Coordinates of C-alpha atoms and ligand atoms in Angstrom, one line a residue:
X1 CA -16.8 13.8 -1.1
X2 CA -15.0 10.4 -0.8
X3 CA -14.3 8.4 2.4
X4 CA -11.2 9.5 3.9
X5 CA -9.3 8.5 7.0
X6 CA -7.3 11.1 9.3
X7 CA -4.0 10.6 9.6
X8 CA -1.5 11.3 12.9
X9 CA 0.1 14.0 10.8
X10 CA -2.9 15.9 10.7
X11 CA -3.6 15.3 6.9
X12 CA -6.2 12.9 5.5
X13 CA -6.0 10.0 3.2
X14 CA -8.7 8.9 0.4
X15 CA -9.7 5.4 1.4
X16 CA -9.7 4.1 -2.3
X17 CA -6.6 4.5 -4.2
X18 CA -5.1 3.1 -7.7
X19 CA -2.2 0.9 -7.3
X20 CA 0.6 0.6 -9.6
X21 CA 2.5 -2.6 -8.6
X22 CA 3.2 -4.7 -11.9
X23 CA 1.4 -1.7 -14.2
X24 CA 3.5 -2.2 -17.1
X25 CA 5.1 0.9 -18.8
X26 CA 3.0 2.1 -21.9
X27 CA -0.2 1.3 -19.7
X28 CA 0.4 2.9 -16.2
X29 CA 0.1 6.6 -17.7
X30 CA -3.2 5.5 -19.4
X31 CA -4.3 3.8 -16.0
X32 CA -3.4 6.8 -13.9
X33 CA -4.8 9.4 -16.4
X34 CA -8.4 7.5 -16.5
X35 CA -8.2 6.8 -12.7
X36 CA -8.0 10.5 -12.1
X37 CA -10.5 11.4 -14.8
X38 CA -13.3 8.6 -13.1
X39 CA -12.7 10.6 -9.8
X40 CA -10.0 9.2 -8.0
X41 CA -7.9 10.9 -5.3
X42 CA -5.4 9.1 -4.0
X43 CA -2.2 6.9 -6.4
X44 CA 0.0 4.4 -4.7
X45 CA 3.3 4.6 -6.3
X46 CA 7.2 3.6 -5.6
X47 CA 10.1 4.2 -6.8
X48 CA 10.8 0.1 -7.3
X49 CA 8.0 0.2 -9.4
X50 CA 10.1 1.3 -12.3
X51 CA 7.1 3.6 -13.7
X52 CA 7.3 6.7 -11.6
X53 CA 8.2 8.6 -14.8
X54 CA 5.1 7.7 -16.8
X55 CA 2.6 8.0 -13.8
X56 CA 4.0 11.9 -13.5
X57 CA 3.7 12.4 -17.2
X58 CA 0.0 11.3 -16.8
X59 CA -0.5 13.5 -13.5
X60 CA 0.9 16.7 -15.0
X61 CA -1.3 16.3 -18.4
X62 CA -4.5 15.7 -15.9
X63 CA -3.5 18.4 -13.5
X64 CA -3.0 21.1 -17.0
X65 CA -6.5 19.8 -17.8
X66 CA -7.7 21.3 -14.9
X67 CA -10.0 18.3 -14.0
X68 CA -8.1 18.2 -10.3
X69 CA -5.8 20.2 -8.7
X70 CA -2.6 18.9 -7.1
X71 CA -3.6 19.3 -3.3
X72 CA -6.9 17.2 -4.2
X73 CA -5.0 14.4 -5.3
X74 CA -2.8 12.0 -2.6
X75 CA 0.5 10.6 -4.0
X76 CA 2.5 8.2 -2.1
X77 CA 5.9 6.9 -2.9
X78 CA 8.1 4.6 -1.0
X79 CA 12.0 4.3 -0.4
X80 CA 13.6 1.5 -1.8
X81 CA 15.6 -1.0 0.5
X82 CA 18.8 0.0 -1.0
X83 CA 18.4 3.7 -0.3
X84 CA 17.9 3.0 3.6
X85 CA 21.9 4.7 4.4
X86 CA 20.6 8.1 5.9
X87 CA 22.8 9.7 3.4
X88 CA 20.9 8.1 0.7
X89 CA 17.3 8.9 1.6
X90 CA 16.8 12.6 0.5
X91 CA 18.1 12.0 -2.9
X92 CA 15.9 9.2 -3.2
X93 CA 12.8 10.9 -2.7
X94 CA 13.9 13.6 -4.9
X95 CA 14.2 11.4 -7.4
X96 CA 10.5 9.8 -6.9
X97 CA 9.5 13.3 -6.4
X98 CA 11.4 14.5 -9.7
X99 CA 9.9 11.4 -11.9
X100 CA 6.6 11.9 -10.3
X101 CA 6.9 15.9 -11.1
X102 CA 5.3 17.2 -7.8
X103 CA 6.6 19.6 -5.5
X104 CA 5.7 17.3 -2.2
X105 CA 4.8 14.4 -1.4
X106 CA 1.6 13.4 0.6
X107 CA 3.0 10.1 2.3
X108 CA 6.7 8.5 1.8
X109 CA 7.0 5.1 3.0
X110 CA 9.9 2.9 4.3
X111 CA 8.9 0.0 1.6
X112 CA 10.4 -3.1 3.5
X113 CA 12.2 -3.2 7.0
X114 CA 14.9 -4.7 5.0
X115 CA 18.1 -3.5 3.6
X116 CA 19.5 -6.6 1.7
X117 CA 22.7 -6.3 3.6
X118 CA 23.3 -9.7 4.9
X119 CA 24.4 -9.8 9.0
X120 CA 22.8 -10.4 12.4
X121 CA 21.3 -6.9 12.6
X122 CA 19.5 -4.7 10.1
X123 CA 22.1 -2.2 8.6
X124 CA 21.7 0.4 8.8
X125 CA 19.7 0.3 11.6
X126 CA 15.9 1.2 10.8
X127 CA 15.4 3.8 13.1
X128 CA 18.6 5.7 11.4
X129 CA 16.9 5.7 7.9
X130 CA 13.7 6.9 9.8
X131 CA 15.6 9.8 11.2
X132 CA 16.3 10.7 7.7
X133 CA 12.9 10.4 6.7
X134 CA 11.9 12.7 9.5
X135 CA 14.1 15.3 8.2
X136 CA 11.9 15.1 4.6
X137 CA 9.1 16.4 6.6
X138 CA 11.0 19.3 8.3
X139 CA 12.0 20.0 4.9
X140 CA 8.6 20.0 3.2
X141 CA 9.1 17.6 0.7
X142 CA 6.8 15.0 2.5
X143 CA 3.8 15.7 4.5
X144 CA 3.3 12.4 6.1
X145 CA 5.7 9.4 6.7
X146 CA 5.0 5.8 7.4
X147 CA 6.3 2.3 6.6
X148 CA 5.3 -0.8 5.1
X149 CA 5.4 -4.3 5.4
X150 CA 5.9 -3.9 9.4
X151 CA 5.2 -6.5 12.2
X152 CA 3.6 -4.9 15.4
X153 CA 6.9 -5.6 17.0
X154 CA 9.2 -3.7 14.5
X155 CA 6.9 -1.1 14.6
X156 CA 6.6 -0.7 18.2
X157 CA 10.4 -0.6 18.1
X158 CA 10.8 2.1 15.6
X159 CA 8.2 4.1 17.2
X160 CA 10.0 4.3 20.6
X161 CA 12.9 5.6 18.7
X162 CA 10.5 8.2 16.6
X163 CA 10.3 12.0 16.9
X164 CA 7.9 11.9 14.3
X165 CA 5.2 9.0 14.7
X166 CA 4.7 6.5 11.7
X167 CA 1.4 7.3 10.8
X168 CA 0.6 4.7 8.0
X169 CA 1.5 0.8 7.8
X170 CA 0.9 -0.4 4.2
X171 CA 0.6 -4.2 4.3
X172 CA -1.4 -7.2 2.7
X173 CA -5.1 -7.1 3.9
X174 CA -8.0 -9.2 2.1
X175 CA -10.2 -11.7 2.9
X176 CA -7.7 -14.4 2.4
X177 CA -5.2 -12.6 4.6
X178 CA -7.3 -10.4 7.2
X179 CA -4.1 -9.0 9.0
X180 CA -6.8 -8.2 11.9
X181 CA -4.4 -8.6 14.9
X182 CA -1.7 -6.0 13.0
X183 CA -5.1 -4.0 12.0
X184 CA -6.3 -3.7 15.6
X185 CA -2.8 -3.1 17.0
X186 CA -2.3 -0.3 14.5
X187 CA -5.7 1.4 14.9
X188 CA -5.2 1.3 18.8
X189 CA -2.1 3.6 18.5
X190 CA -3.8 5.6 15.7
X191 CA -1.7 4.1 13.0
X192 CA -3.7 4.0 9.7
X193 CA -3.6 0.8 7.7
X194 CA -3.6 0.5 4.2
X195 CA -4.3 -2.7 2.4
X196 CA -2.3 -4.0 -0.6
X197 CA -3.3 -6.5 -2.9
X198 CA -6.9 -6.4 -1.8
X199 CA -7.9 -8.7 -4.9
X200 CA -5.4 -11.0 -3.7
X201 CA -3.0 -9.9 -6.4
X202 CA -3.9 -12.0 -8.9
X203 CA -1.1 -10.9 -11.2
X204 CA 1.9 -10.9 -8.9
X205 CA 2.5 -14.9 -8.7
X206 CA 4.9 -14.6 -11.9
X207 CA 6.6 -11.7 -10.7
X208 CA 7.5 -12.9 -7.0
X209 CA 7.4 -16.9 -7.9
X210 CA 4.3 -17.3 -6.3
X211 CA 2.7 -20.8 -7.2
X212 CA -0.1 -19.7 -9.9
X213 CA -2.6 -22.3 -8.2
X214 CA -3.2 -20.5 -4.8
X215 CA -6.8 -19.8 -3.9
X216 CA -7.6 -16.3 -4.6
X217 CA -10.4 -14.4 -3.1
X218 CA -11.2 -13.4 -6.1
X219 CA -12.8 -16.6 -7.1
X220 CA -14.1 -17.6 -3.8
X221 CA -17.5 -18.9 -3.4
X222 CA -18.7 -16.7 -0.4
X223 CA -17.7 -13.9 -1.9
X224 CA -19.5 -14.8 -5.1
X225 CA -22.4 -15.1 -3.3
X226 CA -22.0 -12.1 -1.1
X227 CA -21.7 -10.3 -4.4
X228 CA -25.0 -12.0 -6.2
X229 CA -26.8 -11.0 -3.3
X230 CA -26.0 -7.1 -3.9
X231 CA -26.0 -7.2 -7.5
X232 CA -22.0 -6.2 -7.4
X233 CA -18.9 -7.9 -8.7
X234 CA -16.6 -9.9 -6.3
X235 CA -13.6 -7.2 -6.7
X236 CA -16.2 -4.5 -5.6
X237 CA -17.2 -6.6 -2.6
X238 CA -13.5 -7.1 -1.6
X239 CA -13.0 -3.3 -1.8
X240 CA -16.1 -2.4 0.0
X241 CA -14.7 -5.1 2.8
X242 CA -11.5 -3.3 3.1
X243 CA -13.2 0.5 3.2
X244 CA -15.9 -0.8 5.8
X245 CA -13.2 -1.8 8.0
X246 CA -11.3 1.4 8.1
X247 CA -8.6 0.8 5.8
X248 CA -7.5 2.4 2.8
X249 CA -6.9 0.0 0.1
X250 CA -5.0 -0.1 -3.2
X251 CA -6.7 -2.0 -5.9
X252 CA -4.5 -2.1 -8.9
X253 CA -5.9 -1.9 -12.5
X254 CA -4.7 -0.8 -16.0
X255 CA -8.2 -1.7 -17.7
X256 CA -10.2 1.5 -17.8
X257 CA -13.8 -0.6 -17.2
X258 CA -12.3 -2.6 -14.0
X259 CA -10.7 1.0 -13.0
X260 CA -14.1 2.7 -12.9
X261 CA -16.0 -0.4 -11.5
X262 CA -13.4 -0.6 -8.3
X263 CA -14.1 3.2 -7.5
X264 CA -18.0 2.5 -8.2
X265 CA -18.1 0.9 -4.5
X266 CA -17.9 4.5 -3.2
X267 CA -21.1 5.1 -5.6
X268 CA -25.0 4.6 -4.6
X269 CA -24.6 4.2 -0.6
X270 CA -24.7 0.5 -0.9
X271 CA -22.7 -1.2 1.6
X272 CA -21.8 -4.8 3.1
X273 CA -24.7 -5.9 5.8
X274 CA -22.9 -6.9 9.0
X275 CA -23.9 -10.2 8.6
X276 CA -22.5 -10.4 5.0
X277 CA -19.0 -8.7 6.7
X278 CA -19.2 -11.9 9.0
X279 CA -19.2 -14.3 6.7
X280 CA -16.1 -12.6 5.2
X281 CA -14.7 -12.6 8.3
X282 CA -14.7 -16.4 9.0
X283 CA -13.0 -17.4 5.3
X284 CA -10.9 -20.2 7.0
X285 CA -8.0 -19.7 4.1
X286 CA -5.6 -17.3 5.7
X287 CA -2.4 -17.1 3.7
X288 CA -0.2 -14.3 2.5
X289 CA 0.3 -13.7 -1.4
X290 CA 3.1 -11.6 -0.9
X291 CA 4.9 -13.9 1.9
X292 CA 8.3 -11.9 1.9
X293 CA 10.5 -15.5 1.5
X294 CA 12.7 -12.7 -1.2
X295 CA 14.2 -11.5 1.6
X296 CA 15.2 -14.5 4.0
X297 CA 18.8 -14.8 4.1
X298 CA 20.9 -17.6 5.8
X299 CA 23.1 -15.0 7.2
X300 CA 20.3 -12.9 8.9
X301 CA 18.8 -10.7 9.7
X302 CA 15.8 -12.7 8.7
X303 CA 16.5 -16.3 8.2
X304 CA 13.0 -17.3 7.6
X305 CA 9.8 -15.5 7.0
X306 CA 8.9 -16.0 10.8
X307 CA 11.6 -13.5 11.6
X308 CA 10.6 -11.1 8.9
X309 CA 6.8 -10.9 9.9
X310 CA 7.7 -11.7 13.4
X311 CA 5.4 -14.9 13.8
Ligands
A2P401 P1 -5.9 -5.7 -14.5 O1 -4.9 -4.8 -14.2 O2 -5.7 -6.0 -16.1 O3 -7.2 -5.1 -14.6 P2 -4.3 -6.5 -6.9 O4 -4.8 -5.2 -6.8 O5 -4.9 -7.3 -5.5 O6 -2.8 -6.7 -6.6 O7 -4.7 -7.1 -8.3 C1 -4.4 -6.5 -9.2 C2 -5.0 -7.7 -10.2 O8 -6.6 -7.7 -10.2 C3 -4.6 -7.4 -11.7 O9 -4.1 -8.3 -12.2 C4 -6.0 -6.5 -12.2 O10 -5.8 -6.9 -13.7 C5 -7.0 -7.6 -11.6 N1 -8.3 -6.8 -11.1 C6 -8.1 -5.4 -11.1 N2 -9.5 -5.2 -10.9 C7 -10.3 -6.2 -10.9 C8 -11.5 -6.3 -11.0 N3 -12.5 -5.3 -11.0 N4 -12.0 -7.3 -11.6 C9 -11.2 -8.7 -11.6 N5 -9.7 -8.5 -11.5 C10 -9.2 -7.0 -11.2

């Protein structure tokens, strides 16, 4: 059995999941099928990735093989910014469910604290969107609800208005952006942190307009040294680091060998020694790869990335 974390909803989340952001059409289905056959039990999806239909085909095919049962796989999707209007939430969720060919989602996340409507306030208010997401739980469409890309401040404001508490905050986390303050803030409140871009998202530069020469944890000397000490790859060290700090982690790959290798961090009983973790926890480079600058608007609600992240 794989390591899992218990969520506030009472359900459990497998710690290693397959990421599907940037997985191209024509490739993502094979990646999902390979992952499930290799033992992955957690697939992270989103409507905005524009590939849920192909993910759903692959999931259905593997379920039909009898390799795994639906209730053994943890499937996440996310509500996109343009569907925050409470009147749109259920239809958006149902569209993802239909594309993914599932009768329920394990986890549905508000993808960003952003609606795309310029102005001084977030409109519609995040709490109103959340109330509509709570109804998805009431209706049995979704088992657990949560958020993504929320600061502690935004999460706290939402929690104060929530009937069903957000159980997960999915944010960027890796040794070059440890996000430790947010992780410990969430941990103290029972909110599970999921780490996206755990390898530093080397393939997202072109997609989101980040400079291609930003330092990458996959190429870090200390990560390489720890990997050599353990006889593992740098990617495996980064994924193992995430698991050992109690986060779930979503390495994306469409390559069969790398998909398998990324899950092998759970095999063989190996781990990072405390001293190795301490070296990774001391790496001086700290910067987001996904900085959210694409949501900054002079008209508000976020006039700077500092306002988006409350830093
Ligand atoms: P590919 O899909 O060709 O394997 P992140 O999960 O941080 O967003 O990073 C995903 C990127 O890392 C993709 O470019 C992916 O390429 C690459 N990648 C995934 N697994 C590994 C690995 N084990 N070693 C090196 N690169 C990897």
